[in-house]
Amino acid sequence: MRQAARGATSADPAGRISVRPSGVAVDLTVPAHRLDPVADRGRTTVGHQVIESIAARIVAEEPGVGGAARRVLGLAVTGEDAEQAPRVESTVAGETVSLRIRLSVTYPDPVHEVTDRVRRRLVERVGELTGKRVGMVDVIVAALHRPAGPRRVIR
């Protein structure tokens, strides 16, 4: 690799010197054929909390899906409604992820159609965003919630 020009003040991640007092940029990048293969330059680890966060956002984007109550000793301590985030747990084994999702479904949407759509979307998007293969997705429908809108009051 060539040395930085005298007076250079910083380099970008690719190794290019980007600022010189004279205002002239100097390109000192290493030619691609001289770099080590990507696999030999380190590894990337995606933590299970990141996978869970990504999965929760993906599920929340699906129409007809809402959150699930927080539970302590099996008892709901918050309400189960569309405004809450779905609950997600993940298990990572090498490059394979298993997901467990607790959610609510808007009534009268067909539960099996909503859960099938959620599974397909999770397998596709979690794989794209993390590089992991989603092996299994367990979906627990904890509640049905009403669609958003005005409520009818009977007197």
mmCIF file of C-alpha atoms in Angstrom:
data_model
loop_
_atom_site.group_PDB
_atom_site.id
_atom_site.type_symbol
_atom_site.label_atom_id
_atom_site.label_comp_id
_atom_site.label_asym_id
_atom_site.label_seq_id
_atom_site.Cartn_x
_atom_site.Cartn_y
_atom_site.Cartn_z
ATOM 1 C CA MET A 1 0.000 0.000 0.000
ATOM 2 C CA ARG A 2 1.296 3.441 -0.850
ATOM 3 C CA GLN A 3 1.989 5.899 1.940
ATOM 4 C CA ALA A 4 -0.316 8.818 2.616
ATOM 5 C CA ALA A 5 0.790 12.083 1.146
ATOM 6 C CA ARG A 6 2.458 14.430 3.599
ATOM 7 C CA GLY A 7 -0.046 16.696 5.333
ATOM 8 C CA ALA A 8 -3.046 14.385 4.848
ATOM 9 C CA THR A 9 -5.438 14.558 7.787
ATOM 10 C CA SER A 10 -7.872 11.631 7.461
ATOM 11 C CA ALA A 11 -8.694 8.462 5.562
ATOM 12 C CA ASP A 12 -12.072 6.904 4.796
ATOM 13 C CA PRO A 13 -12.767 3.180 5.481
ATOM 14 C CA ALA A 14 -11.653 2.208 1.967
ATOM 15 C CA GLY A 15 -8.228 3.719 2.627
ATOM 16 C CA ARG A 16 -8.660 6.828 0.485
ATOM 17 C CA ILE A 17 -7.101 9.936 1.877
ATOM 18 C CA SER A 18 -9.991 12.356 1.793
ATOM 19 C CA VAL A 19 -8.710 15.667 3.133
ATOM 20 C CA ARG A 20 -5.463 17.516 2.630
ATOM 21 C CA PRO A 21 -4.666 21.043 3.668
ATOM 22 C CA SER A 22 -4.293 21.915 0.008
ATOM 23 C CA GLY A 23 -7.887 20.707 -0.591
ATOM 24 C CA VAL A 24 -6.727 18.059 -3.084
ATOM 25 C CA ALA A 25 -8.036 14.526 -2.513
ATOM 26 C CA VAL A 26 -5.530 11.723 -2.973
ATOM 27 C CA ASP A 27 -6.799 8.242 -3.879
ATOM 28 C CA LEU A 28 -4.747 5.569 -2.120
ATOM 29 C CA THR A 29 -7.193 2.657 -2.302
ATOM 30 C CA VAL A 30 -5.863 -0.865 -2.478
ATOM 31 C CA PRO A 31 -6.764 -2.537 -5.785
ATOM 32 C CA ALA A 32 -9.505 -5.149 -5.298
ATOM 33 C CA HIS A 33 -7.297 -7.993 -6.536
ATOM 34 C CA ARG A 34 -4.892 -7.344 -3.628
ATOM 35 C CA LEU A 35 -7.526 -7.535 -0.863
ATOM 36 C CA ASP A 36 -8.128 -10.704 1.138
ATOM 37 C CA PRO A 37 -11.403 -12.513 0.321
ATOM 38 C CA VAL A 38 -14.325 -11.118 2.316
ATOM 39 C CA ALA A 39 -14.730 -14.354 4.296
ATOM 40 C CA ASP A 40 -11.126 -14.029 5.518
ATOM 41 C CA ARG A 41 -11.509 -10.450 6.793
ATOM 42 C CA GLY A 42 -13.623 -11.236 9.854
ATOM 43 C CA ARG A 43 -17.104 -12.369 10.730
ATOM 44 C CA THR A 44 -20.395 -10.686 11.473
ATOM 45 C CA THR A 45 -22.547 -11.817 14.372
ATOM 46 C CA VAL A 46 -26.197 -10.776 14.581
ATOM 47 C CA GLY A 47 -27.434 -11.013 18.175
ATOM 48 C CA HIS A 48 -30.754 -12.615 19.014
ATOM 49 C CA GLN A 49 -32.067 -9.299 20.378
ATOM 50 C CA VAL A 50 -31.495 -7.725 16.962
ATOM 51 C CA ILE A 51 -33.279 -10.606 15.247
ATOM 52 C CA GLU A 52 -36.199 -10.262 17.678
ATOM 53 C CA SER A 53 -36.426 -6.522 17.082
ATOM 54 C CA ILE A 54 -36.390 -6.979 13.303
ATOM 55 C CA ALA A 55 -39.022 -9.733 13.502
ATOM 56 C CA ALA A 56 -41.300 -7.642 15.747
ATOM 57 C CA ARG A 57 -41.188 -4.757 13.278
ATOM 58 C CA ILE A 58 -41.918 -7.050 10.337
ATOM 59 C CA VAL A 59 -44.924 -8.561 12.129
ATOM 60 C CA ALA A 60 -46.232 -5.134 13.190
ATOM 61 C CA GLU A 61 -46.230 -4.002 9.533
ATOM 62 C CA GLU A 62 -48.717 -6.720 8.582
ATOM 63 C CA PRO A 63 -52.356 -5.606 8.303
ATOM 64 C CA GLY A 64 -54.720 -7.200 10.799
ATOM 65 C CA VAL A 65 -51.984 -7.934 13.347
ATOM 66 C CA GLY A 66 -51.581 -6.375 16.760
ATOM 67 C CA GLY A 67 -49.599 -6.852 19.910
ATOM 68 C CA ALA A 68 -49.849 -9.277 22.760
ATOM 69 C CA ALA A 69 -50.067 -8.563 26.465
ATOM 70 C CA ARG A 70 -47.063 -8.817 28.731
ATOM 71 C CA ARG A 71 -47.531 -11.779 31.020
ATOM 72 C CA VAL A 72 -46.218 -12.563 34.472
ATOM 73 C CA LEU A 73 -46.726 -16.126 35.698
ATOM 74 C CA GLY A 74 -49.153 -16.632 32.827
ATOM 75 C CA LEU A 75 -51.376 -13.680 33.748
ATOM 76 C CA ALA A 76 -51.785 -10.714 31.401
ATOM 77 C CA VAL A 77 -50.473 -7.506 32.981
ATOM 78 C CA THR A 78 -51.259 -5.261 29.995
ATOM 79 C CA GLY A 79 -54.024 -5.283 27.400
ATOM 80 C CA GLU A 80 -53.802 -7.122 24.089
ATOM 81 C CA ASP A 81 -54.484 -4.606 21.378
ATOM 82 C CA ALA A 82 -53.368 -3.469 17.967
ATOM 83 C CA GLU A 83 -51.267 -0.618 19.383
ATOM 84 C CA GLN A 84 -48.761 -2.835 21.182
ATOM 85 C CA ALA A 85 -45.838 -4.571 19.562
ATOM 86 C CA PRO A 86 -46.028 -8.316 19.032
ATOM 87 C CA ARG A 87 -43.853 -10.350 21.416
ATOM 88 C CA VAL A 88 -40.975 -12.198 19.764
ATOM 89 C CA GLU A 89 -38.524 -14.771 21.099
ATOM 90 C CA SER A 90 -35.731 -16.240 19.006
ATOM 91 C CA THR A 91 -33.310 -19.126 19.177
ATOM 92 C CA VAL A 92 -30.205 -18.967 17.006
ATOM 93 C CA ALA A 93 -28.260 -22.120 16.129
ATOM 94 C CA GLY A 94 -25.437 -21.270 13.748
ATOM 95 C CA GLU A 95 -27.030 -19.776 10.657
ATOM 96 C CA THR A 96 -30.572 -20.959 11.483
ATOM 97 C CA VAL A 97 -33.138 -18.998 13.486
ATOM 98 C CA SER A 98 -36.316 -20.246 15.145
ATOM 99 C CA LEU A 99 -38.940 -17.655 16.063
ATOM 100 C CA ARG A 100 -41.839 -17.686 18.520
ATOM 101 C CA ILE A 101 -44.354 -14.877 17.993
ATOM 102 C CA ARG A 102 -47.237 -13.821 20.300
ATOM 103 C CA LEU A 103 -49.719 -11.538 18.591
ATOM 104 C CA SER A 104 -53.355 -10.573 18.303
ATOM 105 C CA VAL A 105 -55.476 -10.639 15.158
ATOM 106 C CA THR A 106 -58.165 -8.167 14.107
ATOM 107 C CA TYR A 107 -61.649 -9.675 14.208
ATOM 108 C CA PRO A 108 -63.131 -10.901 11.802
ATOM 109 C CA ASP A 109 -59.935 -11.510 9.759
ATOM 110 C CA PRO A 110 -59.334 -15.240 9.088
ATOM 111 C CA VAL A 111 -56.745 -16.240 11.695
ATOM 112 C CA HIS A 112 -55.119 -18.962 9.568
ATOM 113 C CA GLU A 113 -54.636 -16.570 6.623
ATOM 114 C CA VAL A 114 -53.116 -13.866 8.822
ATOM 115 C CA THR A 115 -50.713 -16.291 10.537
ATOM 116 C CA ASP A 116 -49.675 -17.894 7.227
ATOM 117 C CA ARG A 117 -48.949 -14.434 5.815
ATOM 118 C CA VAL A 118 -46.926 -13.512 8.921
ATOM 119 C CA ARG A 119 -44.859 -16.722 8.642
ATOM 120 C CA ARG A 120 -44.088 -16.211 4.944
ATOM 121 C CA ARG A 121 -43.124 -12.579 5.495
ATOM 122 C CA LEU A 122 -40.850 -13.415 8.451
ATOM 123 C CA VAL A 123 -39.022 -16.161 6.563
ATOM 124 C CA GLU A 124 -38.454 -13.837 3.606
ATOM 125 C CA ARG A 125 -37.524 -10.583 5.380
ATOM 126 C CA VAL A 126 -35.545 -11.905 8.362
ATOM 127 C CA GLY A 127 -33.470 -13.897 5.883
ATOM 128 C CA GLU A 128 -32.892 -10.833 3.694
ATOM 129 C CA LEU A 129 -32.038 -8.512 6.574
ATOM 130 C CA THR A 130 -29.856 -10.824 8.690
ATOM 131 C CA GLY A 131 -28.441 -13.393 6.291
ATOM 132 C CA LYS A 132 -29.831 -16.142 8.542
ATOM 133 C CA ARG A 133 -32.182 -18.929 7.483
ATOM 134 C CA VAL A 134 -35.483 -19.009 9.355
ATOM 135 C CA GLY A 135 -36.150 -22.660 10.106
ATOM 136 C CA MET A 136 -39.313 -22.491 12.182
ATOM 137 C CA VAL A 137 -41.899 -19.855 13.089
ATOM 138 C CA ASP A 138 -44.342 -20.661 15.894
ATOM 139 C CA VAL A 139 -47.241 -18.206 16.010
ATOM 140 C CA ILE A 140 -49.388 -17.910 19.123
ATOM 141 C CA VAL A 141 -52.578 -15.928 18.622
ATOM 142 C CA ALA A 142 -53.165 -14.604 22.137
ATOM 143 C CA ALA A 143 -56.276 -12.540 21.420
ATOM 144 C CA LEU A 144 -58.639 -11.056 18.878
ATOM 145 C CA HIS A 145 -58.973 -7.283 18.805
ATOM 146 C CA ARG A 146 -61.537 -5.011 17.260
ATOM 147 C CA PRO A 147 -60.713 -2.998 14.163
ATOM 148 C CA ALA A 148 -59.786 0.624 14.784
ATOM 149 C CA GLY A 149 -62.628 3.060 14.424
ATOM 150 C CA PRO A 150 -65.633 4.372 16.266
ATOM 151 C CA ARG A 151 -67.206 2.030 18.776
ATOM 152 C CA ARG A 152 -70.919 1.512 18.838
ATOM 153 C CA VAL A 153 -72.459 2.053 22.251
ATOM 154 C CA ILE A 154 -75.715 0.304 23.090
ATOM 155 C CA ARG A 155 -77.863 2.047 25.703
#
